[in-house]
CSV table of C-alpha atoms and ligand atoms in Angstrom, one decimal:
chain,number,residue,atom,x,y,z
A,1,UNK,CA,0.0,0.0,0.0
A,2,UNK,CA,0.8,3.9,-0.2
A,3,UNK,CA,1.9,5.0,3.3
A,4,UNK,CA,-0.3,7.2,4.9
A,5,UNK,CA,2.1,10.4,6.1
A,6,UNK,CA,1.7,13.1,7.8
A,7,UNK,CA,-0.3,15.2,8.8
A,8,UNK,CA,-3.2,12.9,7.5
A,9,UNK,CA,-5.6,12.3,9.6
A,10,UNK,CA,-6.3,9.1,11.4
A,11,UNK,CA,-9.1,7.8,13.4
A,12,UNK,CA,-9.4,5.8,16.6
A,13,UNK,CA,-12.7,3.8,18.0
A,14,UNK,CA,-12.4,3.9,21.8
A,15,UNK,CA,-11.1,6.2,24.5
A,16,UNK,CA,-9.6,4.5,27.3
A,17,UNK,CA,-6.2,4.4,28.0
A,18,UNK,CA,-4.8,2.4,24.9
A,19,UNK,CA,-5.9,4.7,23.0
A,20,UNK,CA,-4.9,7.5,24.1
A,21,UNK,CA,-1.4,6.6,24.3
A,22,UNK,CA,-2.2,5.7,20.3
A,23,UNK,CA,-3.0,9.4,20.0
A,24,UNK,CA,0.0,10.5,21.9
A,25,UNK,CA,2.1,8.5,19.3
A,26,UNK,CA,0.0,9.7,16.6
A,27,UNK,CA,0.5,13.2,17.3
A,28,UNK,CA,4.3,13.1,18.0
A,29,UNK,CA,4.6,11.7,14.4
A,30,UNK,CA,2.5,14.8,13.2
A,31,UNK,CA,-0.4,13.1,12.3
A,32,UNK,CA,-3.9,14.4,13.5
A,33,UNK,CA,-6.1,12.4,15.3
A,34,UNK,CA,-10.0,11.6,16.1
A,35,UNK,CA,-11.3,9.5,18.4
A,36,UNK,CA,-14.8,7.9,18.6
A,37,UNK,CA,-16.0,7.3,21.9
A,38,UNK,CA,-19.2,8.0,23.5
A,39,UNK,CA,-18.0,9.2,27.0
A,40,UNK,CA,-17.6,13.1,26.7
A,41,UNK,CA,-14.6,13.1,28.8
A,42,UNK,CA,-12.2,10.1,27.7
A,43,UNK,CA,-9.0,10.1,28.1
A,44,UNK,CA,-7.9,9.9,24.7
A,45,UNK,CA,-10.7,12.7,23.3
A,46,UNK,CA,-9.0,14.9,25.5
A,47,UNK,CA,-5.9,14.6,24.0
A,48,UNK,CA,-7.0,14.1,20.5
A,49,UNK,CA,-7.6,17.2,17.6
A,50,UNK,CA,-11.5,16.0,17.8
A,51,UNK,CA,-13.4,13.4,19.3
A,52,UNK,CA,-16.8,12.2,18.2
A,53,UNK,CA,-18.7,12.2,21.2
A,54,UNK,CA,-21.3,8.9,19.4
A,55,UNK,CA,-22.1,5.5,20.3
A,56,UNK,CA,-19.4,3.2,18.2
A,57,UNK,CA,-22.5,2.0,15.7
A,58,UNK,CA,-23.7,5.3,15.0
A,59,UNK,CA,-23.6,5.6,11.0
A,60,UNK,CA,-23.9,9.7,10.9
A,61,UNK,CA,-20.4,9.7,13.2
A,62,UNK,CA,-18.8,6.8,11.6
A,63,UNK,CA,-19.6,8.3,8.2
A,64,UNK,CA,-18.0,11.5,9.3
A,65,UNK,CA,-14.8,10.0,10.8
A,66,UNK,CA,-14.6,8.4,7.3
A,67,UNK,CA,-14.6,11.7,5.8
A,68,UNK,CA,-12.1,13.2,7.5
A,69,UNK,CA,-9.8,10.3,8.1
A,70,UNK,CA,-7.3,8.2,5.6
A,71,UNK,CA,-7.4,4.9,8.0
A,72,UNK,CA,-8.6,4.0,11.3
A,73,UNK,CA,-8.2,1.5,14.1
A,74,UNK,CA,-9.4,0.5,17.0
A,75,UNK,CA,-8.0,0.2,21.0
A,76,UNK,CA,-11.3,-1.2,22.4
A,77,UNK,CA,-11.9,-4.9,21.1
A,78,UNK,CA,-16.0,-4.7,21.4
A,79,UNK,CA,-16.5,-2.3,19.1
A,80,UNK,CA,-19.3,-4.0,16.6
A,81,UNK,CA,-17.4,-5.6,13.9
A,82,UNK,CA,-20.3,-4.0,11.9
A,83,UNK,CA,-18.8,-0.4,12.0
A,84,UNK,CA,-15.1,-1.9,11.0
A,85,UNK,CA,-16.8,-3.3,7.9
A,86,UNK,CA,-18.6,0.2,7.4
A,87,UNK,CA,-15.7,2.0,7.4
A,88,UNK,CA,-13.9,-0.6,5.8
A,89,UNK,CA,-16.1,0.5,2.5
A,90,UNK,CA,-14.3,3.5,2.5
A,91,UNK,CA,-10.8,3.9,4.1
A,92,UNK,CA,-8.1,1.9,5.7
A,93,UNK,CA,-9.4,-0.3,8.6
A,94,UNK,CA,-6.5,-2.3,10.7
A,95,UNK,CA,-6.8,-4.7,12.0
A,96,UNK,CA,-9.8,-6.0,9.9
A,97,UNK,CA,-13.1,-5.6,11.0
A,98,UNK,CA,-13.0,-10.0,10.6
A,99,UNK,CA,-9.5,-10.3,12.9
A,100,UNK,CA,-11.6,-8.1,15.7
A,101,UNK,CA,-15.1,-10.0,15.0
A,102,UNK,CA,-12.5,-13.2,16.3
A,103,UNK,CA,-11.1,-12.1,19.0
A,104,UNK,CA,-14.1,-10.6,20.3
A,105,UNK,CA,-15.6,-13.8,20.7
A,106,UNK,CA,-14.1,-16.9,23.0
A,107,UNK,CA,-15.7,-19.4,20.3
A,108,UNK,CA,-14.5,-18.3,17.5
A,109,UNK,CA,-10.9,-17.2,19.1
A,110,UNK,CA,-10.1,-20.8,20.3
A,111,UNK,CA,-11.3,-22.4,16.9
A,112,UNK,CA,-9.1,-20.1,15.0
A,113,UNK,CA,-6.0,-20.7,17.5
A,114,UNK,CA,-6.6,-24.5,16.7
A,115,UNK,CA,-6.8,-23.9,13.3
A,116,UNK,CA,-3.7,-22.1,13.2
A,117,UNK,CA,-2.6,-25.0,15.1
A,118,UNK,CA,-1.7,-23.6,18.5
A,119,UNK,CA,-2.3,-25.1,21.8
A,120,UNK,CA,-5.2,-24.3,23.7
A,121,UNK,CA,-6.3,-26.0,27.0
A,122,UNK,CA,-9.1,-28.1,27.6
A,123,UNK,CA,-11.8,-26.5,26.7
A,124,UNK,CA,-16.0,-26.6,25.2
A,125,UNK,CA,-18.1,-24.0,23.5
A,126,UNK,CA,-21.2,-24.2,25.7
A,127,UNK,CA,-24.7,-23.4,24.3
A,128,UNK,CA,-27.0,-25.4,25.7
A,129,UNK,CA,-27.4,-27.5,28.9
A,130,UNK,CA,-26.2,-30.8,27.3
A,131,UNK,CA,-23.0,-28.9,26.6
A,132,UNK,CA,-22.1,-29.2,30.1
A,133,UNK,CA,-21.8,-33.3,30.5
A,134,UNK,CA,-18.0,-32.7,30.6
A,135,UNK,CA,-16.3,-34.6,34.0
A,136,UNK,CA,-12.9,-33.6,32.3
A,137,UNK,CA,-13.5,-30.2,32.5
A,138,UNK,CA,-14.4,-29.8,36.0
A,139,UNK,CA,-13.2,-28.4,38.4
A,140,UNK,CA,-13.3,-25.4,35.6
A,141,UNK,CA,-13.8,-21.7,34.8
A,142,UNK,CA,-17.1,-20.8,32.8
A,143,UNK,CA,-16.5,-17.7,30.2
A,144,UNK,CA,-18.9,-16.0,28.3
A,145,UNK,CA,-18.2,-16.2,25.0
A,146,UNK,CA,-18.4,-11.9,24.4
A,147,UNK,CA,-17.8,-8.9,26.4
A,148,UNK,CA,-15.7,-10.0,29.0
A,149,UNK,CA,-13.3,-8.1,30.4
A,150,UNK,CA,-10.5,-7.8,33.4
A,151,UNK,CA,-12.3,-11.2,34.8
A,152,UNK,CA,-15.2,-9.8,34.4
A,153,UNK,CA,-17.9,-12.4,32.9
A,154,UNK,CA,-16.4,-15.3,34.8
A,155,UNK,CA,-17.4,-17.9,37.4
A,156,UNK,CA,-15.2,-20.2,38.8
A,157,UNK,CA,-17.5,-23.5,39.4
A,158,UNK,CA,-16.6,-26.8,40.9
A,159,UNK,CA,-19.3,-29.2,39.3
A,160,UNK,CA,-21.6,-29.7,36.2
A,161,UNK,CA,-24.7,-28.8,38.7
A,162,UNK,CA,-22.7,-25.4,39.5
A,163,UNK,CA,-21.3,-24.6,36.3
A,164,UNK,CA,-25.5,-24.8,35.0
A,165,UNK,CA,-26.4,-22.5,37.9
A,166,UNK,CA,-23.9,-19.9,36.8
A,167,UNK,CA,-24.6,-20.1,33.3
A,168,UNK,CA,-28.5,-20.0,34.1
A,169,UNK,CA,-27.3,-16.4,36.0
A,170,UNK,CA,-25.4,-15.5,33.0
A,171,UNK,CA,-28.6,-15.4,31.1
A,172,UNK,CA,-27.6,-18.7,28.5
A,173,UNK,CA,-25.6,-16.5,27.1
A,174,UNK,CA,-22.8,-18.5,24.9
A,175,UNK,CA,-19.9,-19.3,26.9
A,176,UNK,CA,-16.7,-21.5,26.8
A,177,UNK,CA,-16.3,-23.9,29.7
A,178,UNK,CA,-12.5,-24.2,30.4
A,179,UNK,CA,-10.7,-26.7,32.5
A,180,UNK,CA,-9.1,-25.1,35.5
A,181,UNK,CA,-5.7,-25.1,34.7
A,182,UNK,CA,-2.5,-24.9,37.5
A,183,UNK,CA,-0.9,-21.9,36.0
A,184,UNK,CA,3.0,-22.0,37.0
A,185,UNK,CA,3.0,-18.4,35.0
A,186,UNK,CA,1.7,-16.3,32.6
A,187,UNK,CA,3.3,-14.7,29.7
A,188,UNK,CA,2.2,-12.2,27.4
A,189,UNK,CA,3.6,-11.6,23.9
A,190,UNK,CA,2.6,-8.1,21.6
A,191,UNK,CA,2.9,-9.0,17.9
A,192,UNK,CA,3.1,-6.5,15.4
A,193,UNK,CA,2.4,-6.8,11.7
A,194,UNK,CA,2.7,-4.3,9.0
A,195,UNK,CA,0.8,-4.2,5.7
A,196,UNK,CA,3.8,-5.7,4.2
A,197,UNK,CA,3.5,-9.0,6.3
A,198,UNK,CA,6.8,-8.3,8.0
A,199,UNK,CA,5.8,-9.3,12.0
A,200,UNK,CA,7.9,-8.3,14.8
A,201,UNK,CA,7.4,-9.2,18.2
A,202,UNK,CA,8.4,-7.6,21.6
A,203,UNK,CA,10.5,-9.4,24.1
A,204,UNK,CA,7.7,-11.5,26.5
A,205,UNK,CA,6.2,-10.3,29.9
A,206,UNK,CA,5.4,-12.1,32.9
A,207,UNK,CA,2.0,-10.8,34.0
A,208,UNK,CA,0.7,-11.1,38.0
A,209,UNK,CA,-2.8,-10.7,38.0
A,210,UNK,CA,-4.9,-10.0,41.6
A,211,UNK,CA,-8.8,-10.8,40.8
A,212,UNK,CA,-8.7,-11.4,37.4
A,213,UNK,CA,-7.1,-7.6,36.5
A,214,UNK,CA,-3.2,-7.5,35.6
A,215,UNK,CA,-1.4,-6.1,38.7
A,216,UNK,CA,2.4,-6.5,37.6
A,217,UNK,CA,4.2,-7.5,34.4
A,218,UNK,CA,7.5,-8.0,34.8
A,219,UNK,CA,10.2,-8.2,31.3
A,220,UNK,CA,11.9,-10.0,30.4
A,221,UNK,CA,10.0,-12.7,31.7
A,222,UNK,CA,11.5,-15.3,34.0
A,223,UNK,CA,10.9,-18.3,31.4
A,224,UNK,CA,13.9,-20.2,29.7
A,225,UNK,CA,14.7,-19.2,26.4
A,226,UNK,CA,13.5,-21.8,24.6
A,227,UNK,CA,9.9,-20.8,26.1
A,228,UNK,CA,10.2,-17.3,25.3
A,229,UNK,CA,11.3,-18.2,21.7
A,230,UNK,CA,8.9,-20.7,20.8
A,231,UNK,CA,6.3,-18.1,22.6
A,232,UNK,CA,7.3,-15.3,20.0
A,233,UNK,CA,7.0,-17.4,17.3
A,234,UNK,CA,3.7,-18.9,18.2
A,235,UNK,CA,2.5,-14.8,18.3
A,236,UNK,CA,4.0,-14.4,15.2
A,237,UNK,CA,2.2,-17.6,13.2
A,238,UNK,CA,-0.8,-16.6,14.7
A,239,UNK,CA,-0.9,-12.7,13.4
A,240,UNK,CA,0.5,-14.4,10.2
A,241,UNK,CA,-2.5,-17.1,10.0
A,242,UNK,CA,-5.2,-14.5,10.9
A,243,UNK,CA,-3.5,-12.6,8.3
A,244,UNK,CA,-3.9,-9.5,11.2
A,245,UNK,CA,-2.5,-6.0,10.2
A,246,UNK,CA,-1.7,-4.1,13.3
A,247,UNK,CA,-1.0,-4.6,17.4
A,248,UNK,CA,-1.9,-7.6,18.5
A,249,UNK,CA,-1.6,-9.1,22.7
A,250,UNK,CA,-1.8,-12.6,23.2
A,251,UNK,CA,-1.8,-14.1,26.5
A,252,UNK,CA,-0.5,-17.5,27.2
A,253,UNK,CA,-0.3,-20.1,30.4
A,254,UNK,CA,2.6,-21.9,30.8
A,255,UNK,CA,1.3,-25.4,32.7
A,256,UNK,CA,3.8,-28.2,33.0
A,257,UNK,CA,6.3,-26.6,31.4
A,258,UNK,CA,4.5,-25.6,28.3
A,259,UNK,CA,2.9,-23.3,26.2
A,260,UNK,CA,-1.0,-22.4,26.2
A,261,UNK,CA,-3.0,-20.0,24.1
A,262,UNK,CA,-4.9,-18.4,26.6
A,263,UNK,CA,-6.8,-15.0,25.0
A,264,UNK,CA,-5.8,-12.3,22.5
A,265,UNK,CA,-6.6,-8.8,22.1
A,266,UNK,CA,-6.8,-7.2,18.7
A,267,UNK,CA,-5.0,-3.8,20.1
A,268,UNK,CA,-2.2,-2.7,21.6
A,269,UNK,CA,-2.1,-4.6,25.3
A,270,UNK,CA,-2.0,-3.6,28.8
A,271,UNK,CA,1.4,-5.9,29.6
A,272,UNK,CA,2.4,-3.7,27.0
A,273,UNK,CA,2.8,-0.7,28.4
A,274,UNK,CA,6.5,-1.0,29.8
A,275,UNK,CA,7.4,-0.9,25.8
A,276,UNK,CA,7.0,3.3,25.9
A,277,UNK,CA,10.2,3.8,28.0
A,278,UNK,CA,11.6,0.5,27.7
A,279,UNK,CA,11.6,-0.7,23.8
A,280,UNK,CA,13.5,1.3,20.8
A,281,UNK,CA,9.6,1.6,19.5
A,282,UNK,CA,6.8,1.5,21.3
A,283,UNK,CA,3.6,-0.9,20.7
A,284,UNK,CA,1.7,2.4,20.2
A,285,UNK,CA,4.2,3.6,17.9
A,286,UNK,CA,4.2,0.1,15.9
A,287,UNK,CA,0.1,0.1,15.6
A,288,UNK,CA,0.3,3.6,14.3
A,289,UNK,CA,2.9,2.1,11.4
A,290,UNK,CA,0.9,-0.3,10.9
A,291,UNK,CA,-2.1,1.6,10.4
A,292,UNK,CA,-0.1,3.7,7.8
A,293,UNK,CA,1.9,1.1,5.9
A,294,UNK,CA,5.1,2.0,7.0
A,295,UNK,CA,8.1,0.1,7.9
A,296,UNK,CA,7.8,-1.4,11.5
A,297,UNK,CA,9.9,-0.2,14.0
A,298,UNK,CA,12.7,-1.5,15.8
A,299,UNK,CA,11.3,-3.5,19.0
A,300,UNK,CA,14.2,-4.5,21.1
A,301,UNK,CA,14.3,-4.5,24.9
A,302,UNK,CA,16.6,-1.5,25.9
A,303,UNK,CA,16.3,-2.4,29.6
A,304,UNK,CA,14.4,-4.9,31.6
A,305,UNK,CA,11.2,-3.5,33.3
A,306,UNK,CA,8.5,-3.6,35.5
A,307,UNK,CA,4.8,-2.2,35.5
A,308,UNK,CA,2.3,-1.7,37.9
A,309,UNK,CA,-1.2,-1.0,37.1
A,310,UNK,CA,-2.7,1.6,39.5
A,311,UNK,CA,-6.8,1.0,39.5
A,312,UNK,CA,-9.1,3.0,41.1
A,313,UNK,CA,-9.5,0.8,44.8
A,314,UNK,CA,-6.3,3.2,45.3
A,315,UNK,CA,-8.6,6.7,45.5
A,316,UNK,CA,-9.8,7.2,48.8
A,317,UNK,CA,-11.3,10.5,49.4
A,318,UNK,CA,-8.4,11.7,48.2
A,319,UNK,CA,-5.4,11.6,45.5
A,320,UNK,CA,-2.7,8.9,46.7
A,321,UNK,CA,0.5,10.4,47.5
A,322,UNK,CA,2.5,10.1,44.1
A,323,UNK,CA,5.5,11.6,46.2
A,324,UNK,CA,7.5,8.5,46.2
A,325,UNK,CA,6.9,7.0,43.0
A,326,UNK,CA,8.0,10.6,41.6
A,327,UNK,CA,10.7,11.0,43.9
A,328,UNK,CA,12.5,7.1,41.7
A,329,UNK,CA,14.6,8.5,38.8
A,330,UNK,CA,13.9,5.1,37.5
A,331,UNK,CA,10.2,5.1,37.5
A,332,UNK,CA,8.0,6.5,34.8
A,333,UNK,CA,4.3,7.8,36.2
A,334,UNK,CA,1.4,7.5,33.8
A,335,UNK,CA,-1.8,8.8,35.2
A,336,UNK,CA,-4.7,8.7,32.6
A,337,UNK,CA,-7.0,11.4,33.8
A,338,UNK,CA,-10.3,9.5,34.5
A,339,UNK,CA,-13.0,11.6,36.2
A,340,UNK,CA,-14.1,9.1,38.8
A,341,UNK,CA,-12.2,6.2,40.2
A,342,UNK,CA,-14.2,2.5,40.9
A,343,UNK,CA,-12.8,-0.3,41.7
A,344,UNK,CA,-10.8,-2.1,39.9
A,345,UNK,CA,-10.9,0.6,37.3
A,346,UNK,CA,-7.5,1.4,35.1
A,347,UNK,CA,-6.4,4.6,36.3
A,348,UNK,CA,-2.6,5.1,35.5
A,349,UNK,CA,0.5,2.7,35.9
A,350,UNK,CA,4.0,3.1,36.6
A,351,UNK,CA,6.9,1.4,35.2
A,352,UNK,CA,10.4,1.2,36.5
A,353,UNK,CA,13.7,0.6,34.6
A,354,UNK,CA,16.7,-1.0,35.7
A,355,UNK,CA,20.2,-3.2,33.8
A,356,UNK,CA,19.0,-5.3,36.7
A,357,UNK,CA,15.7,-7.1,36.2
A,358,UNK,CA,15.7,-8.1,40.0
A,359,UNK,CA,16.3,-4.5,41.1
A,360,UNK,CA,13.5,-3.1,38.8
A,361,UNK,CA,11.0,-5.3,40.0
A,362,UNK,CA,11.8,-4.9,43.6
A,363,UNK,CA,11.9,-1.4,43.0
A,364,UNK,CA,8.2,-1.1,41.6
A,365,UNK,CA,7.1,-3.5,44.1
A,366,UNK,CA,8.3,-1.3,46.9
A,367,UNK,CA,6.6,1.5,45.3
A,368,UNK,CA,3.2,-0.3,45.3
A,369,UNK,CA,3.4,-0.9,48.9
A,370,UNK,CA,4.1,2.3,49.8
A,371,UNK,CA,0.9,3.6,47.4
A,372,UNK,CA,-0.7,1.2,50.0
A,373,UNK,CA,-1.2,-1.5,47.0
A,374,UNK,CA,-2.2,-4.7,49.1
A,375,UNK,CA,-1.6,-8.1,48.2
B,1,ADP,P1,-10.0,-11.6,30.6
B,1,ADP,O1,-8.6,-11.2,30.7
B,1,ADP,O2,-10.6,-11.3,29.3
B,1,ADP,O3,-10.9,-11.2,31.8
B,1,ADP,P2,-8.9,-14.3,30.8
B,1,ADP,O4,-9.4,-15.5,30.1
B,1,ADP,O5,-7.6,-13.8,30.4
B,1,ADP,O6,-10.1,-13.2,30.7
B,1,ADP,O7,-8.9,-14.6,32.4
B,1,ADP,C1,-8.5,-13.7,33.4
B,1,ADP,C2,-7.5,-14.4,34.3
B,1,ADP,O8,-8.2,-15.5,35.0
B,1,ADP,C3,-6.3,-15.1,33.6
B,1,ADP,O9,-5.3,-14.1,33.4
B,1,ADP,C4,-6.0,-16.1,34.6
B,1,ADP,O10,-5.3,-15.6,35.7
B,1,ADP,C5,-7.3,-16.6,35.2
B,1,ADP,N1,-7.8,-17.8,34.4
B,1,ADP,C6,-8.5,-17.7,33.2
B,1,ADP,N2,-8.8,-18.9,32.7
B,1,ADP,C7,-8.2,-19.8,33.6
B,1,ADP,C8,-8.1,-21.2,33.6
B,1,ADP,N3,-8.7,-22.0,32.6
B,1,ADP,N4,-7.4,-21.8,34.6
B,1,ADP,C9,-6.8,-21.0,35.6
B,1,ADP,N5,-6.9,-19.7,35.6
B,1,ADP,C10,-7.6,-19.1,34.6
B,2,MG,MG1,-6.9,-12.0,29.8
């Protein structure tokens, strides 16, 4: 394809966080940004040149971002495939509105990871009630199938009678019933491809997570490696075999010793973040390449990292005392200006650098604790 150069335009579905470090990366290049999100203050609308305060399937706003923009993409996997295709009609959409309309659901994600021919665990789509007449899958996790998020559309069930009960309180909605797996760790990988098929992938992270939300990712990631390789290249074949243009996240477990497909996101990823101060390109600054049909750029590890998401149980009454994290010349603040501050909401991170992985992840850890960050 032509690159797209600045100062084109370029569009964005979705305001959170991941996108607007997208914009950020956008705008540094000199391009101009929009951003589609219906929340009148997101964090990436307020850092964008305009934002389309719409819902992501309304056809007067998506027909206007087309106008103005030469390509867009997205940082928000639910938007409805639907409005990828629409825009598809007329400019550059990446990744395809088909690559998102997988990932978005767990069905069709683990079929296409088999048919690539990458491990998955034990696993069954689940439909109806027969579905769940699995002993081999119990005791297990029960997924639904779309729109789950940070843990979020999960129960953890023991027995067939349970997993039924939790799927009755899911509404029937179409889930996947996993087997329960004894993760010894997992790892993430961030694959990017450009339009010219050449696919890069960032060095792995090891990813804590504290109910079902990332808390810490760690890089490089304490696996052997042969792991890490044969993790990087499984990334790789599957951007390749879902013929995927853009950022791509794709989580694994590693259970006995190997390899599992566990989820991917069809965006830049939240393990990713360490890759603004640490890697020679960022993950933001590879998906806006991408985007434009540009060479990649150059993803190597310039120093080992850690990250710690900061979510909103953190807000008391009152700011937390950002003193000491600002006070470490080796720690990097990111705070993404959300009005109000839930629990378990994404509300900024921090990642630390250090030569020495071990110092950079005690480092951020003693940060969290003295944010008041709880095990
Ligand atoms: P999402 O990130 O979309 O909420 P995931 O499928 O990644 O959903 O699940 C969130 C977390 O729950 C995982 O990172 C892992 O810690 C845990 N988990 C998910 N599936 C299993 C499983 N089959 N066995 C053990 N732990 C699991
Ligand atoms: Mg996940």
């Amino acid at each position: 394809m032509t690159p797209i150069l600045p100062p084109a335009w370029l569009g964005v579905l979705g305001g959170g966080q991941l996108g607007l470090f997208f914009v950020v990366a956008a705008r540094q290049m000199g391009y101009r940004v929009a951003v589609l999100d219906p929340e009148r203050d997101s964090p990436a609308g307020a850092f964008a040149n305009r934002h389309f305060a719409a819902p992501y399937d309304d056809r007067v706003a998506l027909q206007e971002l087309a106008g103005l923009c030469a390509a867009v993409t997205t940082e928000f996997e639910n938007v409805p495939a639907e409005s990828l295709a629409f825009l598809a009609e007329r400019i550059r959409v990446a990744p395809s509105a088909q690559c998102v309309a997988t990932a978005q659901d767990r069905i069709r994600e683990k079929a296409a990871v088999r048919t690539i021919g990458l491990p998955v665990g034990p696993y069954a789509p689940v439909e109806r009630e027969a579905d769940f007449a699995r002993a081999d899958l119990y005791p297990g996790v029960l997924k639904t199938a779309r729109f789950g998020y940070d843990g979020k559309g999960q129960a953890r069930v023991e027995s067939q009678a349970e997993a039924v009960r939790a799927w009755e309180a899911m509404r029937r909605v179409p889930c996947v019933l996993e087997k329960r797996l004894d993760l010894e760790r997992e790892v993430s990988a961030i694959v990017a491809r450009g339009a010219d098929g050449d696919t890069r992938v960032f060095s792995m992270a090891e990813n804590r997570h504290r109910h079902g939300i990332l808390d810490v990712s760690t890089v490089p990631a304490r696996i052997s490696s042969a792991l890490a390789d044969e993790a990087r290249t499984f990334a790789a074949r599957l951007a390749s075999g879902l013929s995927y243009e853009g950022v791509l996240g794709v989580e694994f477990f590693v259970v006995g010793g190997r390899l599992l497909v566990n989820e991917m996101a069809p965006r830049p990823h939240n393990s990713g973040h360490y890759t603004m101060d640490a890697c020679a390109a960022s993950q933001y600054a590879q998906q806006v390449r991408a985007l434009c049909g540009l060479p990649l750029g150059d993803e190597r590890l310039l120093s080992p990292a850690t990250m710690v998401n900061l979510l909103g149980d953190l807000w008391g009454s009152t700011e937390p005392a950002w003193r000491d994290v600002l006070a470490e010349a080796r720690a990097h603040l990111y705070l993404y200006g959300k009005s109000s501050a839930r629990p378990g909401r994404k509300m900024g991170h921090f990642t630390v650098l250090d030569a020495d992985p071990a110092r950079a992840l005690e480092t951020a850890l003693a940060l969290r604790a003295k944010l008041g960050i709880r095990d």
